[in-house]
XYZ file of C-alpha atoms in Angstrom:
665
model
C 116.251 66.412 -105.908
C 116.513 69.918 -107.358
C 117.639 72.785 -105.118
C 117.457 76.443 -106.189
C 120.139 78.922 -105.086
C 118.718 82.407 -104.621
C 119.849 85.696 -103.150
C 120.474 89.381 -103.723
C 123.256 90.485 -106.090
C 126.699 90.752 -104.453
C 125.904 88.285 -101.677
C 128.483 85.733 -102.871
C 125.903 83.509 -104.528
C 128.017 82.368 -107.468
C 131.054 81.802 -105.221
C 128.855 79.639 -102.998
C 127.655 77.709 -106.064
C 131.280 76.984 -106.976
C 132.071 75.701 -103.453
C 128.938 73.564 -103.217
C 129.302 71.957 -106.648
C 133.047 72.050 -107.270
C 132.461 73.738 -110.619
C 133.539 77.230 -111.544
C 131.290 79.949 -112.854
C 132.322 83.492 -113.655
C 132.557 85.542 -110.447
C 132.396 89.320 -110.766
C 131.752 91.800 -108.004
C 128.709 93.495 -109.531
C 125.049 92.680 -110.064
C 123.959 90.747 -113.120
C 126.860 88.315 -113.493
C 124.594 85.252 -113.470
C 122.367 86.066 -116.426
C 120.638 82.715 -116.737
C 120.271 79.639 -114.595
C 123.253 77.309 -114.248
C 122.998 73.759 -112.954
C 125.614 71.825 -110.989
C 125.719 68.669 -108.871
C 126.361 68.977 -105.138
C 129.731 67.524 -104.150
C 127.923 64.932 -102.029
C 126.037 63.800 -105.196
C 122.673 64.033 -103.430
C 121.013 66.786 -105.467
C 121.312 69.239 -108.337
C 121.875 72.887 -107.506
C 120.423 75.555 -109.796
C 122.191 78.923 -109.668
C 119.706 81.665 -110.561
C 120.342 85.377 -111.252
C 120.803 87.656 -108.261
C 117.596 89.562 -107.508
C 116.310 92.010 -104.921
C 112.695 90.942 -105.396
C 110.793 88.209 -107.197
C 108.955 90.922 -109.148
C 111.132 91.143 -112.280
C 112.296 94.457 -113.700
C 114.743 93.080 -116.265
C 114.993 90.054 -118.538
C 117.465 88.212 -116.317
C 115.277 88.703 -113.220
C 112.301 87.214 -115.075
C 114.310 83.966 -115.317
C 113.789 83.439 -111.561
C 109.998 83.789 -111.603
C 109.705 81.626 -114.721
C 111.779 78.931 -113.048
C 109.697 78.989 -109.853
C 106.499 78.781 -111.890
C 107.708 75.551 -113.499
C 107.362 73.972 -110.055
C 110.413 71.673 -110.331
C 112.250 73.082 -107.350
C 111.987 71.014 -104.165
C 114.159 73.107 -101.837
C 115.733 76.549 -101.771
C 119.129 77.704 -100.548
C 118.863 81.395 -99.752
C 122.174 83.208 -99.304
C 121.962 86.339 -97.154
C 124.456 89.162 -96.713
C 124.742 89.662 -92.940
C 125.869 93.266 -93.430
C 122.696 94.098 -95.393
C 120.216 92.015 -93.419
C 117.256 94.372 -93.772
C 117.259 94.374 -97.559
C 118.023 90.659 -97.878
C 115.171 89.585 -95.603
C 112.594 91.133 -97.948
C 113.509 88.478 -100.519
C 113.612 85.776 -97.833
C 110.005 86.508 -96.857
C 108.915 86.158 -100.493
C 110.731 82.828 -100.752
C 109.043 81.614 -97.554
C 105.669 82.459 -99.128
C 106.580 80.241 -102.073
C 106.060 77.346 -99.705
C 109.159 75.182 -100.166
C 111.696 74.212 -97.464
C 114.544 76.723 -97.179
C 118.100 76.529 -95.897
C 119.818 79.855 -95.315
C 123.511 80.573 -95.726
C 124.453 83.671 -93.718
C 127.434 85.160 -95.541
C 129.733 88.147 -94.883
C 129.496 88.060 -91.110
C 133.006 89.545 -91.042
C 131.810 92.477 -93.176
C 128.871 93.031 -90.826
C 131.302 93.044 -87.913
C 133.334 95.694 -89.731
C 130.190 97.829 -89.860
C 129.710 97.353 -86.114
C 126.873 94.818 -86.451
C 126.439 91.504 -84.664
C 123.795 88.958 -85.746
C 122.118 86.536 -83.303
C 122.080 83.617 -85.700
C 120.267 81.082 -83.502
C 117.576 83.604 -82.567
C 116.983 84.481 -86.241
C 116.757 80.791 -87.123
C 114.081 80.210 -84.440
C 112.035 83.225 -85.518
C 112.080 82.314 -89.207
C 111.717 78.591 -88.657
C 114.523 77.442 -90.972
C 118.119 76.400 -90.309
C 120.732 79.113 -90.795
C 124.377 78.221 -91.448
C 127.073 80.897 -91.060
C 129.338 80.649 -94.108
C 132.146 82.380 -95.964
C 131.405 82.010 -99.664
C 134.866 83.305 -100.571
C 136.934 80.690 -98.755
C 134.338 77.929 -98.340
C 133.983 77.977 -94.533
C 130.650 76.428 -93.517
C 129.773 75.453 -97.087
C 130.010 71.716 -96.386
C 127.557 72.044 -93.475
C 125.197 74.069 -95.656
C 125.401 71.444 -98.416
C 124.498 68.639 -95.992
C 121.550 70.622 -94.631
C 120.328 71.573 -98.097
C 120.370 68.002 -99.440
C 118.476 66.444 -96.537
C 114.783 65.725 -96.893
C 112.896 68.021 -94.546
C 109.501 69.680 -94.511
C 108.653 73.357 -94.600
C 109.164 74.464 -91.012
C 108.476 78.165 -91.298
C 107.345 79.853 -88.090
C 106.801 83.259 -89.645
C 103.840 84.562 -91.602
C 103.277 88.120 -92.740
C 99.831 89.544 -91.971
C 98.905 91.729 -94.948
C 95.668 93.021 -93.502
C 92.055 92.036 -94.003
C 91.681 93.250 -97.605
C 94.684 91.409 -99.019
C 94.164 88.299 -96.889
C 90.575 88.101 -98.187
C 91.894 88.486 -101.744
C 94.220 85.533 -101.182
C 91.209 83.451 -100.152
C 89.284 84.557 -103.264
C 92.170 83.587 -105.513
C 92.316 80.175 -103.868
C 88.709 79.610 -104.941
C 89.390 80.834 -108.485
C 92.427 78.588 -108.949
C 90.566 75.592 -107.505
C 93.624 73.306 -107.170
C 94.697 73.832 -110.801
C 98.321 74.249 -109.720
C 100.582 72.914 -106.979
C 102.243 76.312 -106.539
C 101.293 78.241 -103.401
C 98.167 80.338 -103.994
C 99.326 82.788 -101.353
C 102.595 83.379 -103.186
C 100.877 83.682 -106.580
C 98.349 86.204 -105.260
C 100.915 88.390 -103.539
C 103.172 88.410 -106.594
C 100.182 89.337 -108.765
C 99.207 92.204 -106.458
C 102.801 93.482 -106.565
C 102.587 93.712 -110.341
C 104.615 90.636 -111.329
C 103.863 90.420 -115.068
C 105.213 86.869 -115.357
C 102.821 85.640 -112.657
C 99.992 87.600 -114.310
C 100.500 85.663 -117.560
C 100.664 82.389 -115.613
C 97.366 83.062 -113.821
C 95.846 84.226 -117.090
C 96.422 80.750 -118.492
C 94.854 79.159 -115.386
C 91.672 81.126 -114.797
C 91.166 83.248 -117.926
C 91.307 86.980 -118.575
C 87.745 87.822 -117.513
C 88.006 86.284 -114.024
C 91.523 87.577 -113.454
C 90.678 91.133 -114.469
C 87.518 91.121 -112.336
C 89.603 89.942 -109.370
C 92.134 92.753 -109.852
C 89.420 95.374 -110.309
C 87.615 94.270 -107.144
C 90.843 94.281 -105.122
C 91.814 97.730 -106.436
C 88.335 99.017 -105.571
C 88.540 97.674 -102.023
C 91.771 99.568 -101.192
C 90.689 102.991 -102.486
C 90.051 104.243 -98.984
C 93.609 103.447 -97.879
C 95.256 105.989 -100.193
C 97.915 103.427 -101.073
C 98.581 101.059 -103.939
C 98.487 97.284 -103.609
C 102.242 97.170 -104.070
C 102.750 99.658 -101.232
C 100.514 97.686 -98.881
C 102.384 94.461 -99.559
C 105.789 96.104 -99.180
C 104.911 97.907 -95.950
C 103.568 94.718 -94.373
C 106.821 92.915 -95.147
C 108.863 95.881 -93.988
C 107.125 95.844 -90.610
C 107.990 92.165 -90.132
C 111.598 92.741 -91.224
C 111.938 95.591 -88.727
C 110.579 93.383 -85.941
C 113.135 90.701 -86.812
C 115.996 93.199 -86.881
C 115.085 94.536 -83.441
C 115.433 91.026 -82.029
C 118.470 89.666 -83.909
C 120.681 92.586 -84.999
C 122.886 94.274 -82.413
C 124.575 97.536 -83.404
C 127.808 97.631 -81.421
C 129.469 100.648 -83.085
C 127.707 103.559 -84.759
C 128.984 105.599 -87.726
C 132.154 103.572 -88.096
C 134.280 104.788 -91.033
C 135.171 101.613 -92.910
C 138.059 101.008 -95.282
C 135.570 100.810 -98.164
C 133.981 104.163 -97.379
C 137.393 105.827 -97.079
C 138.548 104.490 -100.449
C 135.229 105.391 -102.091
C 135.699 109.009 -101.078
C 138.616 109.017 -103.511
C 137.776 106.618 -106.365
C 134.169 107.812 -106.788
C 135.032 111.489 -106.416
C 133.524 113.477 -109.301
C 136.907 115.007 -110.122
C 139.229 112.077 -109.361
C 137.093 109.094 -110.389
C 137.678 109.269 -114.142
C 141.440 110.061 -113.993
C 141.907 107.121 -111.598
C 140.068 104.756 -113.963
C 142.124 105.934 -116.964
C 145.344 105.626 -114.942
C 144.500 102.030 -114.015
C 143.808 101.209 -117.657
C 147.161 102.764 -118.617
C 148.887 100.662 -115.939
C 147.201 97.563 -117.361
C 148.493 98.316 -120.870
C 152.001 99.051 -119.598
C 152.059 95.628 -117.955
C 150.659 94.047 -121.092
C 152.774 95.723 -123.760
C 155.907 96.891 -122.030
C 156.963 95.625 -118.636
C 155.820 91.999 -118.728
C 153.773 90.995 -121.773
C 156.155 91.681 -124.638
C 159.152 89.786 -123.186
C 156.948 86.747 -122.543
C 155.448 86.936 -126.030
C 158.952 87.059 -127.493
C 159.772 83.811 -125.688
C 156.634 82.120 -127.071
C 157.413 83.451 -130.544
C 160.922 82.050 -130.372
C 159.585 78.650 -129.303
C 156.957 78.451 -132.073
C 159.085 79.809 -134.925
C 162.192 77.934 -133.806
C 161.930 74.676 -131.899
C 158.319 73.786 -132.771
C 158.611 74.601 -136.474
C 161.884 72.689 -136.794
C 160.541 69.687 -134.862
C 157.354 69.456 -136.953
C 159.334 69.963 -140.175
C 161.718 67.124 -139.255
C 158.788 64.891 -138.313
C 157.080 65.509 -141.658
C 160.332 64.754 -143.463
C 160.685 61.505 -141.522
C 157.133 60.555 -142.507
C 157.883 61.352 -146.185
C 155.028 63.852 -146.259
C 154.300 65.446 -149.610
C 155.324 69.010 -150.396
C 151.645 69.988 -150.229
C 151.191 68.601 -146.698
C 154.498 70.119 -145.575
C 153.499 73.555 -146.854
C 149.992 73.277 -145.394
C 151.245 72.392 -141.918
C 154.247 74.741 -141.747
C 153.053 77.729 -143.797
C 149.358 77.332 -143.080
C 148.648 75.850 -139.655
C 151.776 76.744 -137.660
C 152.199 80.164 -139.254
C 148.484 80.941 -138.935
C 147.670 79.535 -135.493
C 151.136 80.230 -134.112
C 150.902 83.834 -135.214
C 147.948 84.234 -132.843
C 149.284 82.069 -129.988
C 152.320 84.344 -129.752
C 150.083 86.901 -128.023
C 148.691 84.500 -125.382
C 150.905 85.874 -122.554
C 149.698 89.415 -123.240
C 146.068 88.267 -123.387
C 146.389 86.475 -120.037
C 148.017 89.501 -118.389
C 145.132 91.652 -119.649
C 142.530 89.193 -118.309
C 144.361 88.823 -115.008
C 144.303 92.580 -114.430
C 140.624 92.850 -115.375
C 139.780 89.920 -113.090
C 141.583 91.622 -110.212
C 139.572 94.836 -110.702
C 136.302 92.879 -110.970
C 136.750 90.676 -107.921
C 138.078 93.530 -105.782
C 134.790 95.422 -106.167
C 136.262 98.335 -108.129
C 134.332 97.786 -111.366
C 131.023 98.693 -109.709
C 132.599 102.048 -108.871
C 133.516 102.541 -112.528
C 129.837 102.152 -113.447
C 128.974 104.777 -110.827
C 131.649 107.167 -112.099
C 130.424 106.707 -115.677
C 126.755 107.239 -114.840
C 126.543 110.976 -115.551
C 128.470 110.609 -118.804
C 126.306 107.660 -119.871
C 123.140 109.541 -118.908
C 124.078 112.414 -121.217
C 124.129 109.885 -124.066
C 120.731 108.386 -123.214
C 121.979 105.463 -121.123
C 122.858 104.978 -117.463
C 125.838 103.661 -115.578
C 124.407 100.143 -115.429
C 124.848 99.843 -119.204
C 128.588 100.305 -118.704
C 128.833 96.973 -116.851
C 128.074 94.828 -119.948
C 130.447 97.094 -121.849
C 133.278 96.436 -119.391
C 132.572 92.713 -119.767
C 132.803 93.365 -123.523
C 136.449 94.369 -123.062
C 137.095 90.675 -122.492
C 134.665 89.309 -125.085
C 131.673 90.927 -126.766
C 129.535 87.750 -126.539
C 129.052 87.653 -122.713
C 128.791 91.439 -122.805
C 125.795 91.238 -125.129
C 124.225 88.584 -122.903
C 124.823 90.674 -119.774
C 122.635 93.415 -121.272
C 119.675 91.372 -119.987
C 120.190 93.066 -116.628
C 119.028 96.403 -118.062
C 115.415 97.136 -117.195
C 113.937 98.959 -120.204
C 113.704 97.286 -123.587
C 114.950 100.368 -125.435
C 118.102 100.723 -123.329
C 118.731 96.972 -123.515
C 118.573 97.025 -127.320
C 120.713 100.155 -127.474
C 123.368 98.562 -125.253
C 123.406 95.423 -127.413
C 123.894 97.460 -130.596
C 126.744 99.439 -129.018
C 128.611 96.542 -127.416
C 130.506 95.390 -130.551
C 132.370 98.729 -130.429
C 134.008 97.739 -127.136
C 137.558 96.636 -127.825
C 137.513 92.912 -127.018
C 140.573 90.708 -126.523
C 140.209 89.262 -130.038
C 141.366 92.607 -131.479
C 144.372 92.551 -129.180
C 146.752 90.608 -131.500
C 146.149 93.216 -134.217
C 147.084 96.029 -131.828
C 150.147 94.100 -130.640
C 151.286 93.562 -134.220
C 151.218 97.236 -135.178
C 152.497 98.490 -131.838
C 155.564 96.274 -132.234
C 156.054 97.670 -135.740
C 155.472 101.389 -135.124
C 154.799 102.323 -131.506
C 157.138 100.239 -129.352
C 158.097 103.208 -127.135
C 154.547 104.351 -126.365
C 152.453 101.248 -127.030
C 150.434 101.521 -123.800
C 149.402 105.066 -124.679
C 148.356 104.063 -128.202
C 146.220 101.152 -126.973
C 144.710 103.356 -124.253
C 143.709 105.825 -126.971
C 141.979 102.997 -128.867
C 140.023 101.968 -125.761
C 139.097 105.566 -124.952
C 138.031 106.040 -128.580
C 135.753 103.007 -128.312
C 133.999 104.576 -125.308
C 133.717 107.973 -127.035
C 132.223 106.342 -130.135
C 129.732 104.456 -127.959
C 128.608 107.694 -126.299
C 128.239 109.599 -129.576
C 126.388 106.801 -131.358
C 124.164 106.255 -128.309
C 123.164 109.907 -128.345
C 122.355 109.796 -132.067
C 120.309 106.600 -131.758
C 118.361 107.810 -128.702
C 117.183 110.934 -130.515
C 116.365 109.091 -133.759
C 115.461 105.408 -134.072
C 115.508 104.408 -130.390
C 113.510 107.042 -128.565
C 111.836 105.830 -125.401
C 111.705 105.727 -121.635
C 114.780 105.991 -119.461
C 115.447 103.781 -116.475
C 116.708 104.914 -113.103
C 120.262 103.979 -112.228
C 120.899 102.119 -109.010
C 123.801 99.865 -108.196
C 125.060 98.277 -105.026
C 128.663 99.035 -104.140
C 130.080 95.920 -102.473
C 132.891 96.217 -99.931
C 136.430 96.064 -101.298
C 138.072 92.696 -100.974
C 141.495 91.343 -101.813
C 140.871 88.697 -104.496
C 142.132 85.243 -103.582
C 144.834 83.802 -105.814
C 142.660 80.763 -106.574
C 139.644 82.806 -107.683
C 141.888 85.173 -109.639
C 143.516 82.312 -111.520
C 140.199 80.599 -112.245
C 138.670 83.828 -113.506
C 141.691 84.545 -115.714
C 141.756 80.995 -117.031
C 138.014 81.028 -117.692
C 138.430 84.074 -119.934
C 141.727 83.011 -121.466
C 140.702 79.480 -122.373
C 138.108 80.934 -124.740
C 140.942 82.607 -126.630
C 142.865 79.316 -126.763
C 139.742 77.426 -127.830
C 139.239 79.785 -130.755
C 142.881 79.314 -131.749
C 142.287 75.557 -131.878
C 139.000 75.777 -133.792
C 138.096 78.973 -135.672
C 141.680 80.116 -136.236
C 142.847 76.616 -137.171
C 140.024 76.160 -139.671
C 140.442 79.700 -140.958
C 144.193 79.227 -141.410
C 143.638 76.097 -143.477
C 141.060 77.863 -145.671
C 143.225 80.980 -146.090
C 146.296 78.973 -147.002
C 144.317 76.831 -149.446
C 142.945 79.964 -151.168
C 146.502 81.298 -151.369
C 147.777 77.975 -152.774
C 145.094 77.720 -155.461
C 144.305 80.086 -158.275
C 142.646 80.278 -161.721
C 145.879 78.912 -163.216
C 145.910 75.813 -160.989
C 147.750 74.791 -157.809
C 150.867 76.140 -156.106
C 150.454 79.481 -157.863
C 152.177 82.682 -156.867
C 150.483 84.537 -154.006
C 149.506 87.459 -156.262
C 147.801 85.031 -158.667
C 145.772 83.132 -156.049
C 142.055 83.143 -155.382
C 142.783 84.954 -152.114
C 144.488 87.773 -154.021
C 141.564 87.941 -156.460
C 139.133 88.536 -153.602
C 141.421 91.068 -151.920
C 141.913 93.029 -155.155
C 138.171 93.721 -155.297
C 138.373 95.485 -151.930
C 141.705 97.245 -152.398
C 140.361 100.343 -154.275
C 137.658 100.808 -151.611
C 140.257 100.711 -148.837
C 142.702 103.057 -150.566
C 141.174 106.313 -149.150
C 141.533 105.025 -145.584
C 145.220 104.210 -145.895
C 145.575 100.499 -146.612
C 144.510 99.884 -150.211
C 146.310 96.602 -150.750
C 144.754 93.268 -151.606
C 146.550 91.733 -148.618
C 144.780 94.092 -146.209
C 141.416 93.485 -147.887
C 141.785 89.700 -147.737
C 142.852 89.838 -144.083
C 139.849 91.952 -143.105
C 137.419 89.434 -144.620
C 138.690 86.762 -142.219
C 137.960 89.091 -139.296
C 134.257 88.314 -139.609
C 135.028 84.752 -138.526
C 137.165 85.951 -135.598
C 139.142 89.159 -135.206
C 142.295 87.214 -134.298
C 142.164 85.635 -137.759
C 143.320 88.957 -139.263
C 146.820 88.387 -137.867
C 146.653 84.714 -138.789
C 145.818 85.665 -142.386
C 148.674 88.173 -142.544
C 151.168 85.538 -141.369
C 150.071 83.260 -144.195
C 149.778 85.934 -146.892
C 153.206 87.415 -146.227
C 154.766 83.965 -145.550
C 156.907 85.114 -142.617
C 158.505 82.737 -140.086
C 157.818 84.664 -136.867
C 156.100 87.673 -135.291
C 159.226 89.840 -135.400
C 159.522 89.300 -139.152
C 155.867 90.179 -139.678
C 156.224 93.349 -137.613
C 159.298 94.331 -139.634
C 157.406 93.715 -142.854
C 154.452 95.788 -141.639
C 156.799 98.757 -141.166
C 157.433 98.629 -144.925
C 153.821 98.055 -145.989
C 152.064 100.493 -143.619
C 152.912 103.884 -142.153
C 152.258 104.913 -138.532
C 149.184 106.846 -139.677
C 147.768 104.087 -141.872
C 148.444 101.486 -139.156
C 146.468 103.549 -136.637
C 143.664 103.903 -139.196
C 143.734 100.108 -139.643
C 143.475 99.524 -135.876
C 140.495 101.904 -135.643
C 138.836 100.092 -138.551
C 139.382 96.751 -136.785
C 137.912 98.264 -133.615
C 134.660 99.369 -135.243
C 133.897 97.217 -138.281
C 131.416 94.337 -138.348
C 130.885 92.154 -135.228
C 132.467 88.719 -135.397
C 130.283 85.731 -136.252
C 129.812 84.635 -132.605
C 128.824 88.152 -131.507
C 126.396 88.554 -134.408
C 124.757 85.223 -133.552
C 124.369 86.364 -129.932
C 122.874 89.692 -131.027
C 120.284 87.804 -133.070
C 119.569 85.449 -130.162
C 119.120 88.314 -127.678
C 117.067 90.613 -129.941
C 115.219 87.909 -131.889
C 115.358 90.311 -134.838
C 117.012 89.876 -138.231
C 116.459 93.585 -138.846
C 118.506 94.717 -135.829
C 121.168 92.077 -136.496
C 121.566 93.328 -140.067
C 121.546 96.907 -138.783
C 124.429 96.135 -136.406
C 126.500 94.905 -139.373
C 125.607 97.720 -141.745
C 125.973 100.714 -139.485
C 129.156 99.478 -137.789
C 130.810 98.935 -141.187
C 129.793 102.432 -142.326
C 130.983 103.982 -139.063
C 134.321 102.132 -139.212
C 134.957 103.407 -142.719
C 133.965 106.981 -141.808
C 136.200 107.048 -138.705
C 139.186 105.517 -140.516
C 138.699 108.023 -143.375
C 138.570 110.919 -140.909
C 141.724 109.763 -139.110
C 143.756 108.996 -142.233
C 142.771 111.956 -144.392
C 142.744 114.304 -141.401
C 146.186 113.083 -140.399
C 147.535 113.686 -143.901
C 146.177 117.236 -143.867
C 148.034 117.779 -140.592
C 151.235 116.521 -142.175
C 151.321 113.143 -140.405
C 152.559 110.030 -142.151
């Protein structure tokens, strides 16, 4: 049996999915986290549960919302679990009525009853269940209360027991009957649901019906229906919405009791401060600065030093002794010690800092604060041709650009979606973090948090400037309206916080064991081989030959060495590989030695120029593949490579040459 999980954004849908199936999906306190369907098996093994994107209506506005309608049109779903936010019952019931019209049995999970109570609302659960005609289970999606009961109810075989039916008036009801004749049993999907979705303007349903009854009949049906409502002075969509609204209001009068009016909640009091037009941005920047202080100063650096000591000391000695005991050849010994351990270990040193970064971001996400950041950024984003909703994928991009690009599906207009995708690689993802850590340890140990904050702020400024240029040149088009739900603040649970941090961090570890491992072997091999044969000097290797081609080009931006050029090439595979390559090229035993060496090779100014270049130059291979998948265009994928490389060079040139003119070094 296949059960679909549906609900509004921010109702706890993904948390419920995790409790019902025992799996873990990314949980963020904003709309658009679930950007495609995810399938899990109920813990009781009786059915599959399909987690679909959070939606306010079945009429899709964005690409991720269209996933829901497309799934329902496939007709595989046998039951529906509808999660409802008790504190926002009015809005949630609009979707519930549409799901009832779909014609499949429904089990409802009533979540956030405690939040509703905080707003002074009490819900008569049994009364609502009788009126709707489906079982309603009070739950807490955050801690799992009631989830077992909901799972048992959802996996039982039961028929559609709906007691409620919306009367849409004579004109629309007659249209439903006409459509039933036109379809003539060509589909098992409810004709009533199909007709109402069509009249609301659901383009996905329109294409489905087009394939069933043909364009001529479908267009004649729409024209006749439009003609019949001319005297009402309202559109078909308005008539459908108002009919549902009347039913929702009747339900609320019978089941919702307002015990306290105008109660000032904790959330509303905090929002007065963090969304204030004067305080909102300084608060966000201060939190980012706090995050970088934890990462680079107070906690992260001491932990990274411990990992570095373990890898360069105990692990290297143990592996070296093991290879000696196995009588390994000099080639194998050099490959493992100088290639694999130096390359992969040089990246793993920064794992504690990466996990601290992810932990802090996860805390902000699950607390509900990140939605406020999108609201604060809205006016700034609007001035650049975007809206605050585009900032949500960009915040996700701080962790990794790949899910950020995918999250752009939540944006309604095609132009803004494409623009967001093209801008996302400029967001400073965690893969660039080891590069920052390397140069901060070498040059900026006393004010590392401030330097990294400047890099992150620069990434946002670049996004805004480039967005403005693109929206007045190659990507002119319509603008969407910005709306976002601000969920109540919650203290993240330790379990959810750890799972969220681990889910992000394990991707970094996975890359270290795959891309970085493979890259380290290739880099070391290219440094070991040369035109003169094997075991050549580093300056005579194939790797040096490639780097020397790029060195003159990089000279004007402050790092015209073959070593820098060769390292940057590896960044296309994964940005972390830049540090891995440097460990191998300079043949240093630990991170401290590499940082000391960097202080002789670079200057503070050239190191900052290098970090800015790393920030902006070409997307990594995984991000580029995702851009192509999301846009379906080789042209835009190539454009993202070309213009980001040009912009990176221009910005690094401006910083380095401008800094020299100002007397910096």
